[in-house]
Each structure stands twice: as C-alpha cells, then as structure tokens.
PDB file of C-alpha atoms in Angstrom:
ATOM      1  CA  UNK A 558      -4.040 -42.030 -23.343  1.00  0.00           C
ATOM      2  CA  UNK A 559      -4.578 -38.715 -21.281  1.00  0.00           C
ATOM      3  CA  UNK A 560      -2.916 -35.712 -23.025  1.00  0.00           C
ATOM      4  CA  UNK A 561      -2.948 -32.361 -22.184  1.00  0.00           C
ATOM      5  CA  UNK A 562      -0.687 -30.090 -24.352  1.00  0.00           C
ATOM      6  CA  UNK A 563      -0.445 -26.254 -23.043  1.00  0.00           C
ATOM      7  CA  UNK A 564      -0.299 -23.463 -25.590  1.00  0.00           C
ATOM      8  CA  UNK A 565       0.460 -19.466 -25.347  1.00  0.00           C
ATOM      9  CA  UNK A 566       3.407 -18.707 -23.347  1.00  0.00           C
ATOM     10  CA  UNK A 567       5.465 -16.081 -24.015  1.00  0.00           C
ATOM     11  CA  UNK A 568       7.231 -12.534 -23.049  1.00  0.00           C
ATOM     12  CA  UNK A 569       5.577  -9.431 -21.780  1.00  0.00           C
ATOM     13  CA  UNK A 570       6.158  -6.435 -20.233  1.00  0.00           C
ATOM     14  CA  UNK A 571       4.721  -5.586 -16.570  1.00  0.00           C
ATOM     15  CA  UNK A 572       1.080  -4.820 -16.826  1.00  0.00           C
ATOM     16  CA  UNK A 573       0.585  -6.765 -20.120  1.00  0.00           C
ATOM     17  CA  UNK A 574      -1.725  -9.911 -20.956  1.00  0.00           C
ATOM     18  CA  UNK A 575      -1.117 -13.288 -22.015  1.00  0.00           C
ATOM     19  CA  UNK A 576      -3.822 -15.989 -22.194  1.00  0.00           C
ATOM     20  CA  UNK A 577      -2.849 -20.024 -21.831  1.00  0.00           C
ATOM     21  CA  UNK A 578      -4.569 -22.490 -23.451  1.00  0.00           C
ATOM     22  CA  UNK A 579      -4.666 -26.383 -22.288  1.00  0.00           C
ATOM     23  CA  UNK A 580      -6.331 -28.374 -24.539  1.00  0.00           C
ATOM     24  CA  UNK A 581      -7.300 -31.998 -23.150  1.00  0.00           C
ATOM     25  CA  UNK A 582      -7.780 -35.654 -24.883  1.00  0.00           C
ATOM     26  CA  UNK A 583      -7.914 -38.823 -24.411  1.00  0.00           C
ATOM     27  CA  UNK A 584     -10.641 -39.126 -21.576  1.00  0.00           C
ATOM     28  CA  UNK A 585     -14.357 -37.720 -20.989  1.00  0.00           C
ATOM     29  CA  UNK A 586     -13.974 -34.166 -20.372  1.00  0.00           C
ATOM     30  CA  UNK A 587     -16.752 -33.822 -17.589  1.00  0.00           C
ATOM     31  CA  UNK A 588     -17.325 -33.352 -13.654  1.00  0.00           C
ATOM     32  CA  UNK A 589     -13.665 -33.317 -13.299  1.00  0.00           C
ATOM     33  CA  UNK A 590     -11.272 -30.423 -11.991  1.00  0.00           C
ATOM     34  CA  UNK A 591      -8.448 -28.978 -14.159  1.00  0.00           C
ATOM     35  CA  UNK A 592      -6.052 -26.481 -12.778  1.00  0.00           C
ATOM     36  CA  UNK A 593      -2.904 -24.367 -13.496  1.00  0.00           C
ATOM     37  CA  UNK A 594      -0.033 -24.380 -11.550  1.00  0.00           C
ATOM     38  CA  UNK A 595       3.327 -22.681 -11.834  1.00  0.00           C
ATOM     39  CA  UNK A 596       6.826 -22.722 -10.725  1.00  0.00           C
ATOM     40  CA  UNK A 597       9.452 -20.419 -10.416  1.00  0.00           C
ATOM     41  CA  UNK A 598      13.206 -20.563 -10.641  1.00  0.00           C
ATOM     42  CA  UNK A 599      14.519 -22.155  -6.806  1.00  0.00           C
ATOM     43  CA  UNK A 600      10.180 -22.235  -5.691  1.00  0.00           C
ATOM     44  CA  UNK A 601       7.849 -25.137  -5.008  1.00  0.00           C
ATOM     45  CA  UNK A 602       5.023 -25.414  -7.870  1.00  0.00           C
ATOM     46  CA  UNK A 603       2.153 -23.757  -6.683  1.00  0.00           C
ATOM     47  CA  UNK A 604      -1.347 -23.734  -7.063  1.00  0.00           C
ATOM     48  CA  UNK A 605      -3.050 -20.893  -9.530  1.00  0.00           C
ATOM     49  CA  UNK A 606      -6.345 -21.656 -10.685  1.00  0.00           C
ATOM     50  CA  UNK A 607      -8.686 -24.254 -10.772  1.00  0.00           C
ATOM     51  CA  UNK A 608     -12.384 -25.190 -11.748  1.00  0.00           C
ATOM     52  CA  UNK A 609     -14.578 -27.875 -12.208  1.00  0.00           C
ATOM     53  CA  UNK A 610     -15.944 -28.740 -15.295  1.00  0.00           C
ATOM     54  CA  UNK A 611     -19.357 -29.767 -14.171  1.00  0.00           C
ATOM     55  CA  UNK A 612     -20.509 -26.690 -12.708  1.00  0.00           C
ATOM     56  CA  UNK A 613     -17.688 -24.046 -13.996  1.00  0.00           C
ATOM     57  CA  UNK A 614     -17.154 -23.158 -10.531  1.00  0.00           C
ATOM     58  CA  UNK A 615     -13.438 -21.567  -9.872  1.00  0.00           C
ATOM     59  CA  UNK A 616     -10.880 -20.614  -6.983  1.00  0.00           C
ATOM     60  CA  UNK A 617      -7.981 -18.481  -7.394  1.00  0.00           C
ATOM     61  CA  UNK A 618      -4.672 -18.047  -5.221  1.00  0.00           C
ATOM     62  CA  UNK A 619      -4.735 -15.009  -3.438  1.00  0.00           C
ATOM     63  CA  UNK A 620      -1.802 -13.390  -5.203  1.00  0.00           C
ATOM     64  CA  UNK A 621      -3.738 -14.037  -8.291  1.00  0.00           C
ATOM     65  CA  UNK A 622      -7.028 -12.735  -7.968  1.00  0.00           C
ATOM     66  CA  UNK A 623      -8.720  -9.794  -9.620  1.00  0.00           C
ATOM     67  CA  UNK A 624      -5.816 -10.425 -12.294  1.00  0.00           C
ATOM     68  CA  UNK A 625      -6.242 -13.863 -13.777  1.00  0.00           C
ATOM     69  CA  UNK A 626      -9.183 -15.964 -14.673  1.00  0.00           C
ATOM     70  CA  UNK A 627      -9.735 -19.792 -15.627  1.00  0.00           C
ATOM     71  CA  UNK A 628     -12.392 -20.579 -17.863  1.00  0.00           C
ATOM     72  CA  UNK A 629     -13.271 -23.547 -20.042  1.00  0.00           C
ATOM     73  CA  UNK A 630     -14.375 -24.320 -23.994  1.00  0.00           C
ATOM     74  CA  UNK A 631     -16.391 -27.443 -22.921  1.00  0.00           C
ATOM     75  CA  UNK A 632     -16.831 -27.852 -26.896  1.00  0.00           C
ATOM     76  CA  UNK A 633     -13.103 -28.164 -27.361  1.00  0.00           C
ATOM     77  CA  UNK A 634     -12.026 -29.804 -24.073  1.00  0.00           C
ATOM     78  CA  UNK A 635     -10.135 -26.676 -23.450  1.00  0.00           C
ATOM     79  CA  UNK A 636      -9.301 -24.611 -20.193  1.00  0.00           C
ATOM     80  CA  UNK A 637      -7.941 -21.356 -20.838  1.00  0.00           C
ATOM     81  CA  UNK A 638      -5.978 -18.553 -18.698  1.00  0.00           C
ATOM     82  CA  UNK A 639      -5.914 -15.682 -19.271  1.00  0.00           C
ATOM     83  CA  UNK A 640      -3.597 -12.769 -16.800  1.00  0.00           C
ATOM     84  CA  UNK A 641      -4.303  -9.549 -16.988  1.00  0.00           C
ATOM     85  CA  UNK A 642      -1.868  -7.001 -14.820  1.00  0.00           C
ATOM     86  CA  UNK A 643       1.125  -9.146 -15.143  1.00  0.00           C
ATOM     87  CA  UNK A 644       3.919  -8.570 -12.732  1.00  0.00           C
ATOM     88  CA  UNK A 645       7.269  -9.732 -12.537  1.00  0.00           C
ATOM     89  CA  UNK A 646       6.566 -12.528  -9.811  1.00  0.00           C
ATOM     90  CA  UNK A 647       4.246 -14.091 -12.567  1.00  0.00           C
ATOM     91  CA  UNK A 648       7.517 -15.332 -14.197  1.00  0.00           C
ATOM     92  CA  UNK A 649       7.396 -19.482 -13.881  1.00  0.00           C
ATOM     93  CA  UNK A 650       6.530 -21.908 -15.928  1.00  0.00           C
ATOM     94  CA  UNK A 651       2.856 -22.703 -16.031  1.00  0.00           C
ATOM     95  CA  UNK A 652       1.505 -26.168 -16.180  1.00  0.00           C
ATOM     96  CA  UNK A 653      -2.134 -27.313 -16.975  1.00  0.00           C
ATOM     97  CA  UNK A 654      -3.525 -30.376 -14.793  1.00  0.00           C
ATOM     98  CA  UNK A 655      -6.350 -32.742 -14.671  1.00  0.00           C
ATOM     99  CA  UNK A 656      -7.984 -34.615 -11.906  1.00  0.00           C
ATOM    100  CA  UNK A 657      -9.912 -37.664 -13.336  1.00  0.00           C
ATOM    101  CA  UNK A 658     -11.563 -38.686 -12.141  1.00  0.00           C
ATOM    102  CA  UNK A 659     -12.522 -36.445  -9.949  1.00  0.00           C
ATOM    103  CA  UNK A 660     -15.477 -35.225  -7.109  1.00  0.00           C
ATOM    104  CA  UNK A 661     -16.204 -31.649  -7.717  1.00  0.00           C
ATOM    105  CA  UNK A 662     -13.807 -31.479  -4.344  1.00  0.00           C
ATOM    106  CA  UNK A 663     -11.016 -29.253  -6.544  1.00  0.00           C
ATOM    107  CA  UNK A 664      -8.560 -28.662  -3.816  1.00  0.00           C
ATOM    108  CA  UNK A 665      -4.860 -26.693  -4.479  1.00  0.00           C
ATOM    109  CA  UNK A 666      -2.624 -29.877  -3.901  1.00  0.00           C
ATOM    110  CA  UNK A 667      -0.817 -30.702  -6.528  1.00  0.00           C
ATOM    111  CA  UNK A 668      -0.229 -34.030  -5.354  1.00  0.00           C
ATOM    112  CA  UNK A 669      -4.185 -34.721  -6.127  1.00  0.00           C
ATOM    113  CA  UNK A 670      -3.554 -33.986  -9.627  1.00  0.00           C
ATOM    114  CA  UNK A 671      -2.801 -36.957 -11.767  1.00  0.00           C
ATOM    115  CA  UNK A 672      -2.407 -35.685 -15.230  1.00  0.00           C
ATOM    116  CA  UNK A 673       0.108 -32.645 -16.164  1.00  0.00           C
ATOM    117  CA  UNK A 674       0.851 -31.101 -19.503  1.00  0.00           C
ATOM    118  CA  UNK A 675       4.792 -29.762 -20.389  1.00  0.00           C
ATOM    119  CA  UNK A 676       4.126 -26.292 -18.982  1.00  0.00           C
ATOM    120  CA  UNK A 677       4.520 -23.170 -21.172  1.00  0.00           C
ATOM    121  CA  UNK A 678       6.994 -20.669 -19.978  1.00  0.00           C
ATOM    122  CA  UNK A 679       5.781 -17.190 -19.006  1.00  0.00           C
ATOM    123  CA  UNK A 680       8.388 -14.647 -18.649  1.00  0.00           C
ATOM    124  CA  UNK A 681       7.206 -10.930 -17.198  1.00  0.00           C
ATOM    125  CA  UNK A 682       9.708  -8.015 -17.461  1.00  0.00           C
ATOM    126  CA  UNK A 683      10.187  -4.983 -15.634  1.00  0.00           C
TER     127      UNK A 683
END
C-alpha cells in the first residue's frame, strides 16, 4: 500500500523558512517523479515543485523560484521542501505526490499524479 505522510507545516512570519518533509512507503522509490502542490482558500491546487528521483532533476513554478527548493533523501524515501522568503500568498495547504510509475516525463498536472499525502498546512503572516 502506497503511503506518503507529509510532515513540517506550520506558522511564520513573512520572510521566514519552513521546510516540508514527505516521506514515502510502500513501493520502490526510484525513476519516478514526486511533487508538491498547494491550494489556497477559494484556488485550484497548483503545481510547486517537482523532481525525478532517477536523475534529481527539478522544475519550479515561476512564483516559486529562487525561494523554494525540492530535494530528496533517496536513503529514507524522502522529498523535502524547504521555502525560504515566505510571503503571504504561500498560505495553502501543501500536499506531497507521487507518480509511479512514472517516465522521467514530470509534468505540473496534477491529474498525472496518482498518489497524494494529507497535505500539511502552511500559514504565512504579514
């Protein structure tokens, strides 16, 4: 059974950190994408992050980069996140989500995605 169970949400002021954790069981944790995604109060879920776990290669939303970055603990079968510069907009709920299997094709629909974690709530304050 495919689990992926999301850790490190939290509160934080504008221009503070926060790093997720999604750790993953229950399948072979190789060559296969895993992103975050997010949603907002009254917004679609959108795309955040993703890489592949075969080469490490990663994308980024626009309105993300320079500020966040996805990276993996292949040891663990964990992805992390971790934001940097947080702004208000951050504020959603951020879920972690496989692709398996997978090509190392790791596009930003959501719909591609067939495994999601509960999401971790991220709240950013002004």
């Amino acid at each position: 059974q495919v689990q992926l169970v999301e850790s490190g949400g939290g509160s934080v002021q504008a221009g503070g950190s926060l790093r997720l954790s999604c750790a993953a069981s229950g399948y072979t944790y190789n060559r296969n994408c895993m992103a975050w995604f997010r949603q907002a109060p009254g917004k679609e879920r959108e795309g955040v992050a993703r890489i592949y776990t075969g080469s490490g290669n990663t994308y980024y939303a626009d309105s993300v980069k320079g500020r966040f970055t996805i990276s993996q603990d292949k040891a663990n079968n964990t992805v992390n996140l971790m934001m940097n510069s947080l702004k208000p907009d951050d504020t959603a709920i951020y879920f972690c989500a496989a692709k398996w299997p997978s090509t190392a094709n790791c596009d930003s629909d959501l719909h591609e995605y067939n495994y999601w974690g509960q999401g971790t709530q991220v709240t950013v304050s002004s």
